[in-house]
XYZ file of C-alpha atoms in Angstrom:
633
model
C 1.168 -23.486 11.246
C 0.014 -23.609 15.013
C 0.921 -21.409 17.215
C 1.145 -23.744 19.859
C 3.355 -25.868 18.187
C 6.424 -23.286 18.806
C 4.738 -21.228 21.887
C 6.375 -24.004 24.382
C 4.803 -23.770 28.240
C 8.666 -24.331 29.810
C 9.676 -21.162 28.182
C 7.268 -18.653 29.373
C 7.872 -16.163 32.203
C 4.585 -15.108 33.768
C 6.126 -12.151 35.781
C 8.946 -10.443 34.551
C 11.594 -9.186 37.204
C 13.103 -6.413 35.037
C 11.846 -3.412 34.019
C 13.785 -1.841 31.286
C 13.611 -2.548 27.740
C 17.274 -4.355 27.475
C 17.073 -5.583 31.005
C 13.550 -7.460 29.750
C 15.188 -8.486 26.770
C 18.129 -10.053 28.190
C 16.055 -12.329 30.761
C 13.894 -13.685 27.991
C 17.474 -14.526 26.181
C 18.766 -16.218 29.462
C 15.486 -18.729 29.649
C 16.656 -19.551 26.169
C 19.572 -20.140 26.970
C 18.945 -21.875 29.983
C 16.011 -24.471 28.237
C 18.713 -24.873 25.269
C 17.188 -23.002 22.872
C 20.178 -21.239 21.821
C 23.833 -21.801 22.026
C 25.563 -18.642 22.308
C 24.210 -15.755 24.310
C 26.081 -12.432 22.483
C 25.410 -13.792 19.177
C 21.574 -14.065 19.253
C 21.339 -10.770 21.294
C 23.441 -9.339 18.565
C 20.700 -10.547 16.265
C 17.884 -9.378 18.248
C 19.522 -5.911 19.038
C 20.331 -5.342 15.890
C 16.415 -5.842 14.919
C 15.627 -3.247 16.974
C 17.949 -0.632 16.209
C 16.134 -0.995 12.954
C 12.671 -0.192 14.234
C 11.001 -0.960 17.356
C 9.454 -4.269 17.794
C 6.876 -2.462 20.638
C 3.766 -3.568 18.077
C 1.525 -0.791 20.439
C -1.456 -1.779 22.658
C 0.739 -3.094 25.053
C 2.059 -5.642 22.664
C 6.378 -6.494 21.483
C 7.901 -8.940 19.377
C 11.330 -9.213 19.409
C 12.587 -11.673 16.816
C 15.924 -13.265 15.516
C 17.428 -15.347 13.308
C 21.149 -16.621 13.474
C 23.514 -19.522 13.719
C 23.004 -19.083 17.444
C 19.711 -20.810 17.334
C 19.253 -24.461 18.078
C 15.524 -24.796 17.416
C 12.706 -23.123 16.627
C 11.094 -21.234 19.445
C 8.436 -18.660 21.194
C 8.568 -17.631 24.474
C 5.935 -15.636 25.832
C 6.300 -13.204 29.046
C 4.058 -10.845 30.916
C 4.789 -8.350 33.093
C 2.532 -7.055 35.569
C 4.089 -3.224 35.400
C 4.520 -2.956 31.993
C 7.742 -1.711 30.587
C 8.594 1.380 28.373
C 9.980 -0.573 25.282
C 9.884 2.353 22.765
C 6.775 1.007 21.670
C 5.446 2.538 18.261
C 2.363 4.148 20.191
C 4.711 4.944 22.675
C 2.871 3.334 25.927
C 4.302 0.589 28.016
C 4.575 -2.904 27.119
C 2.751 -5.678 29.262
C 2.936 -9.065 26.174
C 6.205 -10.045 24.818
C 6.626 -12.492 22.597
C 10.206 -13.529 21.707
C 10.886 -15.848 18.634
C 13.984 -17.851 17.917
C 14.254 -18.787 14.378
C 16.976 -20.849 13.169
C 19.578 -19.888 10.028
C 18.192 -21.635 7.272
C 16.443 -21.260 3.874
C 13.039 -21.280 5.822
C 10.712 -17.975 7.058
C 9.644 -19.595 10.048
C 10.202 -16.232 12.061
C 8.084 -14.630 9.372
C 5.560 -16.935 9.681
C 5.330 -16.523 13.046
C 5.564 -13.129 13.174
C 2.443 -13.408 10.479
C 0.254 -16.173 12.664
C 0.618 -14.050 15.922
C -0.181 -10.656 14.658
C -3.373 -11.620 13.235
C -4.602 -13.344 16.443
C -3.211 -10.047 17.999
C -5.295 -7.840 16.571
C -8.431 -9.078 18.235
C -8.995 -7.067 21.332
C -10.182 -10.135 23.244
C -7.106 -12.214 22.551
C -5.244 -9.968 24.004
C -7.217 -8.862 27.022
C -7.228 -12.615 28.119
C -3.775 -12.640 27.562
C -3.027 -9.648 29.843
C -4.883 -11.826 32.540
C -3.367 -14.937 32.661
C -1.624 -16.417 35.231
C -0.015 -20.134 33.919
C 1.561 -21.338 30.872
C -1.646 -23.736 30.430
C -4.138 -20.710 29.707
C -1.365 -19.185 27.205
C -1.830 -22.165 24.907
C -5.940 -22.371 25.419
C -6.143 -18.963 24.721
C -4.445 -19.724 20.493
C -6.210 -23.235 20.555
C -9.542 -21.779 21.343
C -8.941 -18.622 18.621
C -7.609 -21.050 16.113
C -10.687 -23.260 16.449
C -12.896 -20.080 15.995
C -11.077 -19.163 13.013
C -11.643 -22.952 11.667
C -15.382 -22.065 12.270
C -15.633 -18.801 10.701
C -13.675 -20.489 7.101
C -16.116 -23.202 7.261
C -19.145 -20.616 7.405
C -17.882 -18.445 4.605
C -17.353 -21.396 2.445
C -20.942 -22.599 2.800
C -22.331 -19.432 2.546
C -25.411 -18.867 -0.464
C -24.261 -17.595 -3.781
C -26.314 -14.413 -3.239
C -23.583 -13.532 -0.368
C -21.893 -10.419 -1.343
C -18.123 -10.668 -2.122
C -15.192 -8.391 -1.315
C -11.346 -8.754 -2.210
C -8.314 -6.763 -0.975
C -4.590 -5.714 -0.210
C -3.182 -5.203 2.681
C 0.909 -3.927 2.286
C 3.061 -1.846 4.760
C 6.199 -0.006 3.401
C 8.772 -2.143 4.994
C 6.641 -4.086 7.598
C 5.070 -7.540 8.193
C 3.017 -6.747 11.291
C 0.462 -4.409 10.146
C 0.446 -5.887 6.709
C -1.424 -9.310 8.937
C -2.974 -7.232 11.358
C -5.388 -5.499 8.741
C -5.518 -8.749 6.964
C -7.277 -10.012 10.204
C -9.242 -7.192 11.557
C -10.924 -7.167 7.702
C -11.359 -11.431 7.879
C -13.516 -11.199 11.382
C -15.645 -8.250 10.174
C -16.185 -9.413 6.982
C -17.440 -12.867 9.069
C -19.269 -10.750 11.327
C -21.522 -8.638 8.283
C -22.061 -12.148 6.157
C -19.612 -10.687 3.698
C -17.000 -13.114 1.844
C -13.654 -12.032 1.348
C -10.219 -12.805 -0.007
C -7.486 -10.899 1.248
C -4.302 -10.381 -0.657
C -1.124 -9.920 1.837
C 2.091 -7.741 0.342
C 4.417 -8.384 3.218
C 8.460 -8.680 3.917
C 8.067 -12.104 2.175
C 6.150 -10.955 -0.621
C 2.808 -11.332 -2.215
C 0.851 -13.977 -0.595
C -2.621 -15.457 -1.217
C -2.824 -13.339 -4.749
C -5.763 -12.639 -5.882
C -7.068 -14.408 -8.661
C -8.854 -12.623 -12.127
C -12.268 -14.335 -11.757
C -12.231 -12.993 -7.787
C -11.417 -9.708 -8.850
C -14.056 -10.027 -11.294
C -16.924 -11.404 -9.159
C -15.761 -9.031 -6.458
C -18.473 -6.740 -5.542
C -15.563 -3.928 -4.750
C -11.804 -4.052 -3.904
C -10.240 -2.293 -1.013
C -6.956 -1.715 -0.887
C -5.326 -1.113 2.217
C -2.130 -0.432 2.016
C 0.904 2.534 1.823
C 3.068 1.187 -0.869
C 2.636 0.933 -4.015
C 0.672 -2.556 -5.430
C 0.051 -3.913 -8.421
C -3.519 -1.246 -9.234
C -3.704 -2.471 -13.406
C -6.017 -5.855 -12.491
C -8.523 -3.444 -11.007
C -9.442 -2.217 -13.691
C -13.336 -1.272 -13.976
C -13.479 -1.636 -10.431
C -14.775 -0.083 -7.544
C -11.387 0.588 -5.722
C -11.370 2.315 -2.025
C -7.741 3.142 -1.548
C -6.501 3.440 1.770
C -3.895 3.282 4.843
C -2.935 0.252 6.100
C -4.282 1.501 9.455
C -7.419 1.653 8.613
C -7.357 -1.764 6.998
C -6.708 -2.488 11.501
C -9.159 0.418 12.670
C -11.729 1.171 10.462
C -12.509 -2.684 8.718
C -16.281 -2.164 8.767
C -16.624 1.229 7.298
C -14.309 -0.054 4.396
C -16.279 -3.374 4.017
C -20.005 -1.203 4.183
C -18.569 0.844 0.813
C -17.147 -1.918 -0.566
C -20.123 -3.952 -0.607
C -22.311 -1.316 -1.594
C -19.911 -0.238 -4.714
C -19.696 3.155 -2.571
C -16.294 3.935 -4.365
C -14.590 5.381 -7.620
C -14.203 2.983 -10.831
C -10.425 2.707 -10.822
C -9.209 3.168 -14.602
C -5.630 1.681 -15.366
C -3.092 3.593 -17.125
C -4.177 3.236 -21.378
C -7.368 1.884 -20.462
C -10.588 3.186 -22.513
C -13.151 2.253 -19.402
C -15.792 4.318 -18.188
C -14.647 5.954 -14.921
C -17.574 7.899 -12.502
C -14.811 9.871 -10.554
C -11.383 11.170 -11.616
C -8.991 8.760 -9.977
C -9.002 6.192 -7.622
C -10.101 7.766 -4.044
C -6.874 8.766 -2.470
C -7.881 9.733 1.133
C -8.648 12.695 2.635
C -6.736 15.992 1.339
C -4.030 16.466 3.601
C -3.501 12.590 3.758
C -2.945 12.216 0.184
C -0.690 15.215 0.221
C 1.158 13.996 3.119
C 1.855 10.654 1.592
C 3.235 12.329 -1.940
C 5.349 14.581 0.119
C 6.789 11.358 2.218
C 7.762 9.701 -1.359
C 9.861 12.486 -2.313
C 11.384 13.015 1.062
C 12.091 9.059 1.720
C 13.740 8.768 -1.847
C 16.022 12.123 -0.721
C 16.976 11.387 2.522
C 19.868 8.312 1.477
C 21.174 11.690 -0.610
C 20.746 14.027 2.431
C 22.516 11.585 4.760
C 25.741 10.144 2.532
C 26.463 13.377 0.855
C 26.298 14.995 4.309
C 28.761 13.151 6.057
C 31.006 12.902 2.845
C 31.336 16.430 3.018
C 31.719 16.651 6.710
C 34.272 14.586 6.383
C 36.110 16.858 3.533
C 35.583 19.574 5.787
C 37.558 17.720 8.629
C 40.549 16.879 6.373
C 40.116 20.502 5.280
C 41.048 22.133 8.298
C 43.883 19.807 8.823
C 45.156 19.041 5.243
C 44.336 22.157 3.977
C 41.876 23.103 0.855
C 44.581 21.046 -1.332
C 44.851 17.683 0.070
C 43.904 14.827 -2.097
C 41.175 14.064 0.633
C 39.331 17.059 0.920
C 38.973 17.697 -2.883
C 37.743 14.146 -3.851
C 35.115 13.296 -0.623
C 34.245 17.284 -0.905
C 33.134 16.108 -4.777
C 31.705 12.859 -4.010
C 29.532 14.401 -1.376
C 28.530 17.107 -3.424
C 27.539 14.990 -6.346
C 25.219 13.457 -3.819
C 23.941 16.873 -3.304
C 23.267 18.074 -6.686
C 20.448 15.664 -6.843
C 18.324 16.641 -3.170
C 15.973 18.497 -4.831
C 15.167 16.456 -8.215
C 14.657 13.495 -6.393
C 12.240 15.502 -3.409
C 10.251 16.849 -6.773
C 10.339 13.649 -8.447
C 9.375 11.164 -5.822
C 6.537 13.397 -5.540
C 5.169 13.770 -8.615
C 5.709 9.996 -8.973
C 3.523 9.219 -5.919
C 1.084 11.327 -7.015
C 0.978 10.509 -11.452
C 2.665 7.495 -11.174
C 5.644 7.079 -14.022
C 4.968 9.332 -15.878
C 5.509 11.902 -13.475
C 8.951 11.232 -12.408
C 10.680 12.807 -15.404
C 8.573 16.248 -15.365
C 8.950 15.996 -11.617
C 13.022 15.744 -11.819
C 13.125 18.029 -14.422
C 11.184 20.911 -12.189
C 12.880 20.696 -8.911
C 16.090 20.740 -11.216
C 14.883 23.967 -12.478
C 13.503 25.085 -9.213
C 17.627 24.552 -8.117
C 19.077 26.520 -11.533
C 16.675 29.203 -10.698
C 17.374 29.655 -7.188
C 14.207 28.200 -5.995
C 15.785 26.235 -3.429
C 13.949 23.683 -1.983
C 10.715 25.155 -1.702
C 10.171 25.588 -5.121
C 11.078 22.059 -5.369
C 8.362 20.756 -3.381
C 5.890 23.381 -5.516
C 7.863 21.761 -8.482
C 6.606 18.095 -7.230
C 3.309 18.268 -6.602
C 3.014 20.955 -10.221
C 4.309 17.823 -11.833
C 1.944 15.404 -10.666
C -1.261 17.401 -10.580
C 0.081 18.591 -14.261
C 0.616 15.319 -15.214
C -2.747 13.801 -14.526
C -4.316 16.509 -16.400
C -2.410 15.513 -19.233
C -2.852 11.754 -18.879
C -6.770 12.506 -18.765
C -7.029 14.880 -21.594
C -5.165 11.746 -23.532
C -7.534 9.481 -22.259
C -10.250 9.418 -25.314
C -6.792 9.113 -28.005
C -7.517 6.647 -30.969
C -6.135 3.140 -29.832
C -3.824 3.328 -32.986
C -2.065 6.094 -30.947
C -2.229 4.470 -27.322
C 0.820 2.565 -27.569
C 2.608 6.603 -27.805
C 1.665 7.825 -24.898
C 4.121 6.371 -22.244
C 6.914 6.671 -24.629
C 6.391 9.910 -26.292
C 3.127 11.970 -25.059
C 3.378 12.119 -21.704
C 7.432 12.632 -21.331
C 7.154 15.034 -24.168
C 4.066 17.243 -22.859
C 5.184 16.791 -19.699
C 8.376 18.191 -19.383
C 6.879 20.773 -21.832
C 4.282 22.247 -19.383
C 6.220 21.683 -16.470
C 9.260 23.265 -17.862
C 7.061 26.519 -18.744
C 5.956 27.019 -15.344
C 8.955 26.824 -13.976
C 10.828 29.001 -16.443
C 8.221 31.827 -16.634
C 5.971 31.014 -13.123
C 7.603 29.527 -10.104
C 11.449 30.395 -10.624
C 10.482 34.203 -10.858
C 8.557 34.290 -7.956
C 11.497 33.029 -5.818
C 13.791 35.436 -7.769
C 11.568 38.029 -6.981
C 11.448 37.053 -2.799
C 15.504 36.554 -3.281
C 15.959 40.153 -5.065
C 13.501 41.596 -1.971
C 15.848 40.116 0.481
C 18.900 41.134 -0.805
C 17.773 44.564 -1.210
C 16.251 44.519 2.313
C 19.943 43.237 4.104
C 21.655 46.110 1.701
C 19.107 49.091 3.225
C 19.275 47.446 6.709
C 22.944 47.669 6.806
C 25.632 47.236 9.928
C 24.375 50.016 12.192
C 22.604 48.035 14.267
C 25.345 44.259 14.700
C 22.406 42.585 16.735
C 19.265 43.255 14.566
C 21.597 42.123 11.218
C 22.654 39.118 12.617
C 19.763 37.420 13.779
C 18.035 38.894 10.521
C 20.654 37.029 8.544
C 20.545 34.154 11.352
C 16.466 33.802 10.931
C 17.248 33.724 7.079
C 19.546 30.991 6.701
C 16.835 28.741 8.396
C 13.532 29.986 5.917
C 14.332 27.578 3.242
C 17.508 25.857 4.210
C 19.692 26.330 0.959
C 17.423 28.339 -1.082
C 17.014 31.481 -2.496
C 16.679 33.243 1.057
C 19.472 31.200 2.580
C 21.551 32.071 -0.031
C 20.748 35.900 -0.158
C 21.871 35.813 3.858
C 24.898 33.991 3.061
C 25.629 35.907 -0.221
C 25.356 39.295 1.484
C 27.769 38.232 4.237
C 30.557 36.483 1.925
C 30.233 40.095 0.076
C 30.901 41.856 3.274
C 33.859 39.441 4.122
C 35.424 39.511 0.748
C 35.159 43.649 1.057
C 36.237 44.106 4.461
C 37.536 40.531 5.355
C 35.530 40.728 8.610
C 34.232 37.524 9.702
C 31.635 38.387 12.097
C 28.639 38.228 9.645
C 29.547 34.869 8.406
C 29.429 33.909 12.476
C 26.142 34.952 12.381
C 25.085 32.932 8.882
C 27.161 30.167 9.924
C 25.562 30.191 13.257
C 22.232 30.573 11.597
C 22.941 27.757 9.153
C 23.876 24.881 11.830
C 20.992 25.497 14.224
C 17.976 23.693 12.220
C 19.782 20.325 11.788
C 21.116 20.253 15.530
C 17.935 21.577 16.425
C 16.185 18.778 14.893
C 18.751 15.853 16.166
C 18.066 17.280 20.015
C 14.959 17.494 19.355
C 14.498 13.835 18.157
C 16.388 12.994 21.460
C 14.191 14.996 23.742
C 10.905 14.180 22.489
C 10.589 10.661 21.235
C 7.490 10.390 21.353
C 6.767 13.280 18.477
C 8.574 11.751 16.129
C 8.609 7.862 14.270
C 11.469 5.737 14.293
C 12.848 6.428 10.979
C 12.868 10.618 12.024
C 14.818 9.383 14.935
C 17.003 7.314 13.462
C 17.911 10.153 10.259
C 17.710 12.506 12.934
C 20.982 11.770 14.851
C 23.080 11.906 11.272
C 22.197 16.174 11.693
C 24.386 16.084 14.128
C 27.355 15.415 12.090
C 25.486 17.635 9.230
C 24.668 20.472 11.698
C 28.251 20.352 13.127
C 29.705 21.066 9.474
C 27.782 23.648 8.603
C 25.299 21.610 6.336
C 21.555 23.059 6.405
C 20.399 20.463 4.250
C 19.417 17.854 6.562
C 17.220 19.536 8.214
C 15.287 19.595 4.455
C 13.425 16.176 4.661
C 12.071 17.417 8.240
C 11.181 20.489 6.960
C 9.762 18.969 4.111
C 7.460 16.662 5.943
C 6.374 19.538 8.720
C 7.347 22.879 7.117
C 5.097 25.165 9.727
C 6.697 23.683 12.822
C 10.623 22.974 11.333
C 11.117 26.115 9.462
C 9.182 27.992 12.145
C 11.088 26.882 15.048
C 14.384 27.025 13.410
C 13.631 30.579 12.204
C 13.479 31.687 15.986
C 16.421 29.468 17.206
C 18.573 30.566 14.509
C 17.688 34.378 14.895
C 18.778 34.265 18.434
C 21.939 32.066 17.992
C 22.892 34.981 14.987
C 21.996 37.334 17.333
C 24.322 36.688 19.753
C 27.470 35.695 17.729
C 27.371 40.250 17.237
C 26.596 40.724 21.000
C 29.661 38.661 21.727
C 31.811 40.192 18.545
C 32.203 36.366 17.646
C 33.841 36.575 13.792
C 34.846 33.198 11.309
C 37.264 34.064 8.833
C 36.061 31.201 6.561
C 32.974 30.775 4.357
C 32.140 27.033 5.500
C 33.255 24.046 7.640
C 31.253 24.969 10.595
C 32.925 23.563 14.239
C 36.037 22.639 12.280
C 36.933 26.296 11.632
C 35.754 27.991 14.345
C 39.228 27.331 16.561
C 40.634 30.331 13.540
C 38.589 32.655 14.599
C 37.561 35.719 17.727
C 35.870 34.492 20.549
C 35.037 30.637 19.606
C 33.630 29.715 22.972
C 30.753 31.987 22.713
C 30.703 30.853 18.550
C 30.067 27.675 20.421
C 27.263 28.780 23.072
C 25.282 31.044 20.765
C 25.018 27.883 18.724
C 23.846 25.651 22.258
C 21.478 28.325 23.266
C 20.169 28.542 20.080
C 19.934 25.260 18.696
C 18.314 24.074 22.791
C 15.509 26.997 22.244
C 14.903 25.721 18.444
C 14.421 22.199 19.842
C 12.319 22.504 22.581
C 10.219 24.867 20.874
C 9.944 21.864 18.001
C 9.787 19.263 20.636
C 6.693 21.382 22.467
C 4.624 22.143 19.015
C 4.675 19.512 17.509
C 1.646 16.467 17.882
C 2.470 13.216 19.568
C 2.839 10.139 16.766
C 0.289 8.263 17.431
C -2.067 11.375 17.696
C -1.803 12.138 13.682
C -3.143 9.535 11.441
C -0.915 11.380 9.102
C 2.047 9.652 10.525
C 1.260 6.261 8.190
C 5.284 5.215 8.615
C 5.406 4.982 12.284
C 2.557 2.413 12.085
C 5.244 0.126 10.361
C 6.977 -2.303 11.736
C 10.300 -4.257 9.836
């Protein structure tokens, strides 16, 4: 498909009046209204608002697509629009936006928005499309500026095809998580410098729509070395025997040539399939650097928790609303409070899972589940589930290469009874005799240090027990906190200690969900999206959604939160604030001693905890570590 044959000259606009993201996106809707594009106003903005509430169609580099399709749509359409300010669109690298390209897409069986989508963000991707873009001034040099790309890219086919047979051959992947964009924008940036260097290549795209231009056996086997660009999971088994580079997506966009150079030159580990008897010159497939590898297991486990984190939280909000009205009794409370604790049960399996399973494919999922369910029986908490993960995985692979060399009589065994079996075996031990002791031992220490430190001093205790509730956010220290102040309560059935806890225990989700508001630019569009559900979770008392955060940046979440909810704890004993109730967080507060100042130790603490996050932490589009933000739906 052309580009030019939906990019119509009557739609463009080449100088946008407004100059706010909505405001931009509501004049490009009125043109199609006005050329009869669409039908109904509300329904296609619906449709395109709804897109980006989703994630933000700002592509970065001064680029957005906003896209729809609906009923509301007459015909299939592009309209382009410049403006000469730029406008702050939320873009994923967070600059303004200057290019916008809105399609139209009718309801119908067809992709014709993804396909569009596709086209455009491979001509995109080359820096001198869109500087001539950024300096056009009529509809005219819109359309030379895809006719006289396209007619390049005809050129460049026709070279590659009549290339010698000595030419050196590359295939790849390129896949984003739940993207189309970037998936086409590496796809690209890998075509032109494989043109460029002489090399051929066949690119395989995993996109919204699926697998496209597969790879065939007899490329993969003439293939001089396979790259694999991508940050979801794809089909690794045809590799085989391979040289296999595995790596980001964004690099597939930013770093084409140094990928192509190793790829060419066989500069990469044999990749050995799961049961296979080939030789292999390195351990596994190259992962990436250190902490990118280990940043990408820890985002499995912490994408597969947070759908846990998020409708068990507000479940048990909810409970805890009908609690204070209905009473610990009413048919409401008792059934959401067990629905949404069901949900619970399972945050830390699934965080220790997920990882293992990122990192030892299947057959580190069980071993994985099974330690961060020990990690929770043994008061680990969620730290030890995280150790429990990546244990699993690294454990795992051991195992799966010691069983490499087993007779082939035996190899059908080893998915369905080796690796389960020894698995869960050596995983189990550590945990039983390794990992779960050493967080008994720090949750005995604790204890022992609240019992010697006392009430003497109101202040010092409760922004001790404050800081605790935020180390590992339902763990074994949280627990010790809140376990030494129910104790105190049940003896004495003062309240002010579990003002402090509770206090303590609320600040690290609202923290986060300020902090998500007051710094968008530190953190990707799914952290802000998950991050406005802690308000509901921080306002009932739940800890646990700050856990994925933490999970993800442990120095810079538990650290801030530590000092936020010290302070906050802190101040519920300077202003002799007391709860009478062990949980339910803002909707038990109005039961007990001083509740406005329950309420501003909480502000002043979660505000410091949040800027303090909001100040430390790196910029998205500064860490290549952030892979998700790159995405776009």
């Amino acid at each position: 498909m052309q580009i030019n044959d939906v990019l119509r000259k009557d739609l463009m606009i080449m100088d946008l009046e407004a100059t706010s993201k909505e405001a931009v996106i509501d004049e490009m809707i009125q043109r199609l209204a006005e050329k009869n594009v669409i039908s109904d106003v509300e329904t296609f903005k619906t449709g395109i608002m709804n897109r980006e509430s989703q994630t933000s169609t700002g592509l970065g580099n001064g680029i957005a697509m906003p896209h729809a399709k609906n009923k509301a749509v007459k015909e299939p359409a592009v309209l382009f629009a410049k403006s000469s300010k730029g406008v702050e669109y939320e873009a994923l690298d967070n600059q303004p936006v200057e290019l916008f390209f809105m399609i139209a897409a009718p309801e119908g069986g067809n992709d014709l928005h993804l396909q569009v989508l596709a086209s455009l963000s491979r001509k995109l991707v080359d820096e001198s499309v869109v500087s001539n873009l950024k300096q056009v001034r009529t509809p005219e040099e819109v359309q030379n500026i895809f006719k006289e790309d396209e007619e390049e890219q005809v050129v460049r086919e026709k070279t590659a095809k009549n290339a010698g047979s000595d030419q050196k051959f590359v295939v790849a992947v390129t896949a984003c998580p739940t993207g189309i964009a970037h998936t086409y924008m590496a796809e690209d940036a890998l075509k032109r410098k494989a043109a460029e260097m002489g090399v051929e290549i066949r690119v395989e795209t995993n996109g919204t729509d699926g697998a496209k231009n597969k790879l065939t056996a007899e490329e993969i086997k003439r293939a001089d070395g396979v790259i694999v660009a991508a940050d979801k999971k794809v089909d690794m088994a045809r590799f085989n025997g391979k040289p296999v580079l595995q790596r980001p997506v964004s690099e597939g966009i930013n770093k084409p040539e140094e990928l192509i150079t190793r790829a060419v030159a066989g500069n990469a580990p044999i990749f050995q399939a799961e049961g296979s008897s080939a030789s292999s010159d390195a351990d596994d497939t190259e992962r990436g650097s250190g902490w990118q590898s280990i940043y990408k297991d820890l985002m499995n486990g912490v994408s597969h928790m947070l759908p846990f984190v998020v409708g068990g939280g507000i479940l048990l909000a909810l409970s805890f609303l009908f609690e204070a009205q209905l009473g610990d009794d009413s048919i409401l409370f008792t059934s959401l409070n067990s629905i949404g604790g069901s949900a619970f049960t399972f945050l830390i399996p699934i965080l220790a899972g997920y990882i293992a399973y990122s990192i030892a494919d299947r057959p580190g999922l069980l071993p994985g589940m099974a330690g961060g369910l020990l990690a929770v029986e043994s008061d680990a908490g969620f730290l030890g589930g995280l150790v429990a993960g990546f244990v699993a995985g690294y454990v795992m692979n051991l195992i799966k290469k010691s069983l490499k060399n087993v007779p082939k009589t035996f190899e059908g065994l080893k998915s369905i009874l080796l690796y389960p079996v020894l698995g869960l075996l050596a995983v189990g031990l550590l945990m039983f005799f390794l990992i779960g002791p050493f967080f008994a031992v720090i949750n005995n220490a604790m204890i022992g240090f609240l019992e010697n430190l006392g009430t003497g001093n109101a202040v010092i205790l409760g922004a001790v027990l404050g800081g605790m509730m935020a180390v590992d956010m339902g763990g074994p220290v949280n627990k010790a906190a809140y376990a030494f102040s129910i104790g105190i309560f049940g003896d004495t059935g003062d309240g002010s200690l579990m003002a402090a806890v509770m206090v303590g225990g609320m600040i690290p989700p609202l923290a986060i969900a300020i902090s998500t508001l007051l710094f968008k630019s530190k953190f990707t569009d799914i952290e802000r999206q998950s991050g406005l559900s802690n308000f509901v979770l921080g306002a009932s008392f739940i800890t646990e959604g700050a856990i994925p955060f933490a999970a993800a940046d442990p120095m810079r979440v538990i650290g801030s939160s530590i000092l936020g909810a010290a302070i906050g704890g802190g101040l519920t004993q300077l202003w002799n604030v007391t709860v009478p109730a062990p949980h339910g967080g803002l909707f038990v507060i109005g039961i007990g001693e001083n509740p406005l100042f329950f309420v501003a130790a909480l502000l002043i603490g979660s505000i410091i905890s949040a800027v303090v996050l909001g100040l430390w932490k790196k910029d998205v589009s500064q860490s290549s570590a952030n892979i998700e933000a790159d995405e776009l739906v």
